[in-house]
Amino acid sequence: MPRISFGSTVRQKRVERQIGLREFAKQIGVSPTYLSKVERDEFAPPAEDKVVRIAQLLELDRDALLALAGKVASDVQDIIRRHPVETASFLRSTKGWTAERLAAFVKDAARKHKA
Amino acid sequence: MPRISFGSTVRQKRVERQIGLREFAKQIGVSPTYLSKVERDEFAPPAEDKVVRIAQLLELDRDALLALAGKVASDVQDIIRRHPVETASFLRSTKGWTAERLAAFVKDAARKHKA
DNA sequence: GCGGTCGTTTAGTATATAGTTCACGTTCAA
DNA sequence: TTGAACGTGAACTATATACTAAACGACCGC
């Protein structure tokens, strides 16, 4: 499990926004009981669509929250599967990179794509 | 399902190498019955470790075969989760790219990483 | 015409994933 | 002092995933 868990992050942000557990559960589309256990990491994080909904409601980055949930967005997985060999190779080569270095590459990629 | 399926690919390569179903199943660590159904796409592709084992035995690229199985290697998923925002952003920006363009980027990444 | 191999059919099973329902104790406002 | 909202505990449940075992008919060598 990551240093900071999915559950505790959700709880912190939800409480910060003063949304009740029942109210929030309703907005996500799950039972309050379930949400309670998820927030205390007694249950594993919910399915992708629920995680995405939570990210929207709490204004968190969906990819970041999915990562906390131990998942990778399904659209991203689809992209990887289009060119799995090249993509996997690239990703493995970035294994030791910092977020900053990666961010620079993203910029570069976007620029080159336009050209 | 992809244009060419996981099952048919495995069967073709296995037959090509003249390995019997029972023999191959044994090497993978599954029952012949199961392998038979997987190869005719009656059952979904097996778990990641089995797919990787198949790739080894048939000398196929593991990431390519995993993609055919509708999966992404777990080590690659782990890498994505280290910097999910940047990585997802990058991958989405490569959505329309050809394999060649991606390959060039991989090379570039490797070169820059050394420096 | 029997023993061994081939792939296949039918009918299951174990475990994980993703949740639910109902009932409970606490706190606070009217 | 009741009732409305809060979060929680215990006990299930449904569906999907990832398989297995037993038996079957076709073929092949001897």
GROMACS .gro file of C-alpha atoms (C1' of nucleotides) in nm:
model
  290
    1MET     CA    1   0.000   0.000   0.000
    2PRO     CA    2   0.115   0.353  -0.080
    3ARG     CA    3   0.245   0.591   0.185
    4ILE     CA    4  -0.082   0.777   0.175
    5SER     CA    5  -0.382   0.561   0.111
    6PHE     CA    6  -0.675   0.597  -0.121
    7GLY     CA    7  -0.923   0.582   0.163
    8SER     CA    8  -0.763   0.842   0.386
    9THR     CA    9  -0.723   1.080   0.094
   10VAL     CA   10  -1.089   1.058   0.006
   11ARG     CA   11  -1.197   1.100   0.364
   12GLN     CA   12  -0.972   1.400   0.419
   13LYS     CA   13  -1.096   1.578   0.108
   14ARG     CA   14  -1.458   1.494   0.173
   15VAL     CA   15  -1.447   1.617   0.533
   16GLU     CA   16  -1.260   1.925   0.419
   17ARG     CA   17  -1.551   2.000   0.188
   18GLN     CA   18  -1.800   1.928   0.464
   19ILE     CA   19  -1.991   1.664   0.275
   20GLY     CA   20  -2.161   1.395   0.484
   21LEU     CA   21  -2.084   1.030   0.425
   22ARG     CA   22  -2.441   0.945   0.325
   23GLU     CA   23  -2.467   1.243   0.094
   24PHE     CA   24  -2.136   1.166  -0.072
   25ALA     CA   25  -2.215   0.797  -0.108
   26LYS     CA   26  -2.538   0.893  -0.281
   27GLN     CA   27  -2.354   1.118  -0.525
   28ILE     CA   28  -2.108   0.842  -0.608
   29GLY     CA   29  -2.374   0.577  -0.634
   30VAL     CA   30  -2.270   0.341  -0.354
   31SER     CA   31  -2.401   0.261  -0.009
   32PRO     CA   32  -2.282   0.468   0.289
   33THR     CA   33  -2.159   0.155   0.462
   34TYR     CA   34  -1.941   0.065   0.172
   35LEU     CA   35  -1.796   0.413   0.143
   36SER     CA   36  -1.722   0.413   0.516
   37LYS     CA   37  -1.516   0.098   0.486
   38VAL     CA   38  -1.341   0.216   0.172
   39GLU     CA   39  -1.245   0.544   0.338
   40ARG     CA   40  -1.093   0.358   0.631
   41ASP     CA   41  -0.915   0.119   0.394
   42GLU     CA   42  -1.104  -0.175   0.530
   43PHE     CA   43  -1.230  -0.242   0.178
   44ALA     CA   44  -1.027  -0.209  -0.139
   45PRO     CA   45  -1.093   0.098  -0.354
   46PRO     CA   46  -1.405   0.077  -0.573
   47ALA     CA   47  -1.424   0.018  -0.947
   48GLU     CA   48  -1.278   0.265  -1.193
   49ASP     CA   49  -1.601   0.451  -1.269
   50LYS     CA   50  -1.661   0.515  -0.899
   51VAL     CA   51  -1.305   0.637  -0.848
   52VAL     CA   52  -1.344   0.874  -1.142
   53ARG     CA   53  -1.670   1.004  -0.999
   54ILE     CA   54  -1.503   1.066  -0.664
   55ALA     CA   55  -1.221   1.254  -0.835
   56GLN     CA   56  -1.474   1.475  -1.015
   57LEU     CA   57  -1.670   1.548  -0.700
   58LEU     CA   58  -1.361   1.630  -0.495
   59GLU     CA   59  -1.184   1.805  -0.782
   60LEU     CA   60  -0.885   1.576  -0.770
   61ASP     CA   61  -0.686   1.459  -1.070
   62ARG     CA   62  -0.848   1.141  -1.191
   63ASP     CA   63  -0.522   0.971  -1.294
   64ALA     CA   64  -0.363   1.052  -0.960
   65LEU     CA   65  -0.659   0.914  -0.769
   66LEU     CA   66  -0.674   0.605  -0.987
   67ALA     CA   67  -0.306   0.549  -0.914
   68LEU     CA   68  -0.379   0.571  -0.541
   69ALA     CA   69  -0.647   0.312  -0.603
   70GLY     CA   70  -0.383   0.090  -0.763
   71LYS     CA   71  -0.535   0.130  -1.108
   72VAL     CA   72  -0.447   0.273  -1.447
   73ALA     CA   73  -0.721   0.445  -1.649
   74SER     CA   74  -0.873   0.210  -1.902
   75ASP     CA   75  -0.836   0.457  -2.189
   76VAL     CA   76  -0.464   0.473  -2.114
   77GLN     CA   77  -0.446   0.094  -2.116
   78ASP     CA   78  -0.619   0.095  -2.452
   79ILE     CA   79  -0.359   0.333  -2.591
   80ILE     CA   80  -0.079   0.111  -2.466
   81ARG     CA   81  -0.234  -0.189  -2.632
   82ARG     CA   82  -0.220  -0.021  -2.971
   83HIS     CA   83   0.159  -0.031  -2.972
   84PRO     CA   84   0.245  -0.246  -2.673
   85VAL     CA   85   0.606  -0.322  -2.758
   86GLU     CA   86   0.716   0.034  -2.821
   87THR     CA   87   0.513   0.179  -2.538
   88ALA     CA   88   0.622  -0.074  -2.280
   89SER     CA   89   0.982  -0.027  -2.388
   90PHE     CA   90   0.952   0.348  -2.353
   91LEU     CA   91   0.787   0.330  -2.015
   92ARG     CA   92   1.048   0.092  -1.880
   93SER     CA   93   1.319   0.329  -1.997
   94THR     CA   94   1.159   0.607  -1.789
   95LYS     CA   95   1.156   0.397  -1.477
   96GLY     CA   96   1.406   0.607  -1.284
   97TRP     CA   97   1.290   0.942  -1.411
   98THR     CA   98   1.157   1.222  -1.197
   99ALA     CA   99   0.812   1.367  -1.256
  100GLU     CA  100   0.979   1.682  -1.386
  101ARG     CA  101   1.180   1.502  -1.646
  102LEU     CA  102   0.871   1.317  -1.756
  103ALA     CA  103   0.676   1.643  -1.770
  104ALA     CA  104   0.939   1.788  -2.002
  105PHE     CA  105   0.896   1.489  -2.229
  106VAL     CA  106   0.523   1.530  -2.236
  107LYS     CA  107   0.569   1.886  -2.357
  108ASP     CA  108   0.813   1.774  -2.618
  109ALA     CA  109   0.580   1.502  -2.738
  110ALA     CA  110   0.291   1.746  -2.770
  111ARG     CA  111   0.508   1.989  -2.967
  112LYS     CA  112   0.638   1.724  -3.204
  113HIS     CA  113   0.292   1.589  -3.261
  114LYS     CA  114   0.172   1.922  -3.393
  115ALA     CA  115   0.462   1.950  -3.637
  116MET     CA  116  -1.201  -0.848  -2.985
  117PRO     CA  117  -0.891  -0.774  -3.192
  118ARG     CA  118  -0.871  -0.857  -3.562
  119ILE     CA  119  -0.649  -1.151  -3.480
  120SER     CA  120  -0.730  -1.320  -3.154
  121PHE     CA  121  -0.514  -1.436  -2.867
  122GLY     CA  122  -0.634  -1.791  -2.898
  123SER     CA  123  -0.580  -1.833  -3.269
  124THR     CA  124  -0.234  -1.683  -3.243
  125VAL     CA  125  -0.130  -1.926  -2.976
  126ARG     CA  126  -0.275  -2.221  -3.160
  127GLN     CA  127  -0.106  -2.124  -3.485
  128LYS     CA  128   0.234  -2.085  -3.324
  129ARG     CA  129   0.201  -2.398  -3.118
  130VAL     CA  130   0.100  -2.613  -3.415
  131GLU     CA  131   0.376  -2.454  -3.619
  132ARG     CA  132   0.622  -2.577  -3.358
  133GLN     CA  133   0.459  -2.918  -3.350
  134ILE     CA  134   0.389  -2.918  -2.981
  135GLY     CA  135   0.089  -3.123  -2.866
  136LEU     CA  136  -0.190  -2.960  -2.669
  137ARG     CA  137  -0.134  -3.178  -2.363
  138GLU     CA  138   0.240  -3.127  -2.372
  139PHE     CA  139   0.206  -2.751  -2.408
  140ALA     CA  140  -0.056  -2.727  -2.136
  141LYS     CA  141   0.180  -2.909  -1.904
  142GLN     CA  142   0.463  -2.668  -1.982
  143ILE     CA  143   0.239  -2.370  -1.913
  144GLY     CA  144   0.092  -2.522  -1.600
  145VAL     CA  145  -0.275  -2.547  -1.700
  146SER     CA  146  -0.507  -2.830  -1.794
  147PRO     CA  147  -0.533  -2.941  -2.159
  148THR     CA  148  -0.906  -2.878  -2.146
  149TYR     CA  149  -0.856  -2.520  -2.048
  150LEU     CA  150  -0.589  -2.456  -2.309
  151SER     CA  151  -0.811  -2.604  -2.578
  152LYS     CA  152  -1.088  -2.361  -2.498
  153VAL     CA  153  -0.853  -2.067  -2.469
  154GLU     CA  154  -0.701  -2.144  -2.807
  155ARG     CA  155  -1.044  -2.151  -2.969
  156ASP     CA  156  -1.140  -1.829  -2.787
  157GLU     CA  157  -1.414  -2.004  -2.603
  158PHE     CA  158  -1.252  -1.896  -2.278
  159ALA     CA  159  -1.087  -1.560  -2.213
  160PRO     CA  160  -0.706  -1.551  -2.213
  161PRO     CA  161  -0.542  -1.679  -1.895
  162ALA     CA  162  -0.379  -1.476  -1.619
  163GLU     CA  163  -0.071  -1.266  -1.685
  164ASP     CA  164   0.185  -1.520  -1.564
  165LYS     CA  165   0.044  -1.785  -1.796
  166VAL     CA  166   0.046  -1.548  -2.092
  167VAL     CA  167   0.409  -1.460  -2.021
  168ARG     CA  168   0.498  -1.828  -2.000
  169ILE     CA  169   0.330  -1.890  -2.335
  170ALA     CA  170   0.522  -1.601  -2.491
  171GLN     CA  171   0.849  -1.748  -2.362
  172LEU     CA  172   0.773  -2.096  -2.491
  173LEU     CA  173   0.666  -1.974  -2.833
  174GLU     CA  174   0.931  -1.703  -2.850
  175LEU     CA  175   0.680  -1.424  -2.892
  176ASP     CA  176   0.713  -1.075  -2.751
  177ARG     CA  177   0.553  -1.078  -2.410
  178ASP     CA  178   0.409  -0.727  -2.429
  179ALA     CA  179   0.259  -0.797  -2.770
  180LEU     CA  180   0.100  -1.119  -2.650
  181LEU     CA  181  -0.026  -0.953  -2.334
  182ALA     CA  182  -0.185  -0.686  -2.552
  183LEU     CA  183  -0.358  -0.956  -2.755
  184ALA     CA  184  -0.481  -1.091  -2.424
  185GLY     CA  185  -0.624  -0.747  -2.348
  186LYS     CA  186  -0.373  -0.686  -2.071
  187VAL     CA  187  -0.087  -0.453  -1.987
  188ALA     CA  188   0.218  -0.594  -1.807
  189SER     CA  189   0.195  -0.533  -1.433
  190ASP     CA  190   0.547  -0.391  -1.412
  191VAL     CA  191   0.446  -0.132  -1.672
  192GLN     CA  192   0.136  -0.048  -1.471
  193ASP     CA  193   0.357  -0.002  -1.166
  194ILE     CA  194   0.576   0.241  -1.356
  195ILE     CA  195   0.273   0.441  -1.466
  196ARG     CA  196   0.151   0.464  -1.109
  197ARG     CA  197   0.473   0.631  -0.999
  198HIS     CA  198   0.394   0.942  -1.201
  199PRO     CA  199   0.037   0.884  -1.317
  200VAL     CA  200  -0.048   1.238  -1.420
  201GLU     CA  201   0.255   1.297  -1.640
  202THR     CA  202   0.257   0.949  -1.785
  203ALA     CA  203  -0.112   0.940  -1.866
  204SER     CA  204  -0.084   1.284  -2.023
  205PHE     CA  205   0.208   1.171  -2.236
  206LEU     CA  206   0.037   0.853  -2.347
  207ARG     CA  207  -0.281   1.035  -2.443
  208SER     CA  208  -0.074   1.275  -2.650
  209THR     CA  209   0.067   0.979  -2.846
  210LYS     CA  210  -0.276   0.843  -2.922
  211GLY     CA  211  -0.261   0.900  -3.296
  212TRP     CA  212   0.105   0.811  -3.339
  213THR     CA  213   0.235   0.531  -3.553
  214ALA     CA  214   0.452   0.258  -3.407
  215GLU     CA  215   0.748   0.406  -3.595
  216ARG     CA  216   0.705   0.749  -3.446
  217LEU     CA  217   0.678   0.593  -3.103
  218ALA     CA  218   0.987   0.384  -3.166
  219ALA     CA  219   1.182   0.696  -3.253
  220PHE     CA  220   1.070   0.851  -2.928
  221VAL     CA  221   1.180   0.548  -2.733
  222LYS     CA  222   1.527   0.577  -2.881
  223ASP     CA  223   1.537   0.944  -2.798
  224ALA     CA  224   1.429   0.875  -2.444
  225ALA     CA  225   1.699   0.615  -2.399
  226ARG     CA  226   1.965   0.852  -2.534
  227LYS     CA  227   1.857   1.141  -2.315
  228HIS     CA  228   1.842   0.921  -2.012
  229LYS     CA  229   2.207   0.826  -2.047
  230ALA     CA  230   2.316   1.188  -2.074
  231DG     C1'  231  -0.884  -5.479  -3.248
  232DC     C1'  232  -0.609  -5.287  -2.869
  233DG     C1'  233  -0.321  -4.919  -2.652
  234DG     C1'  234  -0.178  -4.470  -2.702
  235DT     C1'  235  -0.218  -4.004  -2.865
  236DC     C1'  236  -0.501  -3.629  -3.052
  237DG     C1'  237  -0.825  -3.242  -2.947
  238DT     C1'  238  -1.289  -3.163  -2.753
  239DT     C1'  239  -1.752  -3.160  -2.462
  240DT     C1'  240  -1.999  -3.121  -2.046
  241DA     C1'  241  -2.027  -2.991  -1.610
  242DG     C1'  242  -1.852  -2.827  -1.264
  243DT     C1'  243  -1.527  -2.539  -0.867
  244DA     C1'  244  -1.234  -2.186  -0.604
  245DT     C1'  245  -1.125  -1.734  -0.530
  246DA     C1'  246  -1.155  -1.251  -0.600
  247DT     C1'  247  -1.408  -0.833  -0.689
  248DA     C1'  248  -1.744  -0.519  -0.590
  249DG     C1'  249  -2.059  -0.435  -0.366
  250DT     C1'  250  -2.557  -0.456  -0.031
  251DT     C1'  251  -2.887  -0.466   0.386
  252DC     C1'  252  -3.003  -0.412   0.844
  253DA     C1'  253  -2.919  -0.285   1.279
  254DC     C1'  254  -2.646  -0.025   1.613
  255DG     C1'  255  -2.449   0.366   1.926
  256DT     C1'  256  -2.354   0.870   1.929
  257DT     C1'  257  -2.442   1.350   1.896
  258DC     C1'  258  -2.703   1.754   1.855
  259DA     C1'  259  -3.104   2.066   1.758
  260DA     C1'  260  -3.583   2.174   1.865
  261DT     C1'  261  -3.668   1.372   2.486
  262DT     C1'  262  -3.735   1.273   2.056
  263DG     C1'  263  -3.600   1.246   1.608
  264DA     C1'  264  -3.277   1.341   1.250
  265DA     C1'  265  -2.819   1.301   1.086
  266DC     C1'  266  -2.368   1.116   1.175
  267DG     C1'  267  -2.047   0.713   1.100
  268DT     C1'  268  -1.987   0.203   1.188
  269DG     C1'  269  -2.017  -0.337   1.257
  270DA     C1'  270  -2.169  -0.789   1.114
  271DA     C1'  271  -2.330  -1.067   0.782
  272DC     C1'  272  -2.425  -1.156   0.342
  273DT     C1'  273  -2.458  -1.161  -0.196
  274DA     C1'  274  -2.394  -1.136  -0.699
  275DT     C1'  275  -2.095  -1.153  -1.073
  276DA     C1'  276  -1.662  -1.227  -1.287
  277DT     C1'  277  -1.220  -1.454  -1.317
  278DA     C1'  278  -0.953  -1.834  -1.367
  279DC     C1'  279  -0.950  -2.228  -1.384
  280DT     C1'  280  -1.028  -2.832  -1.320
  281DA     C1'  281  -1.193  -3.339  -1.379
  282DA     C1'  282  -1.402  -3.696  -1.621
  283DA     C1'  283  -1.538  -3.882  -2.014
  284DC     C1'  284  -1.576  -3.892  -2.537
  285DG     C1'  285  -1.494  -3.998  -3.036
  286DA     C1'  286  -1.141  -4.001  -3.408
  287DC     C1'  287  -0.718  -4.169  -3.568
  288DC     C1'  288  -0.268  -4.435  -3.593
  289DG     C1'  289   0.068  -4.797  -3.533
  290DC     C1'  290   0.122  -5.270  -3.448
   0.00000   0.00000   0.00000
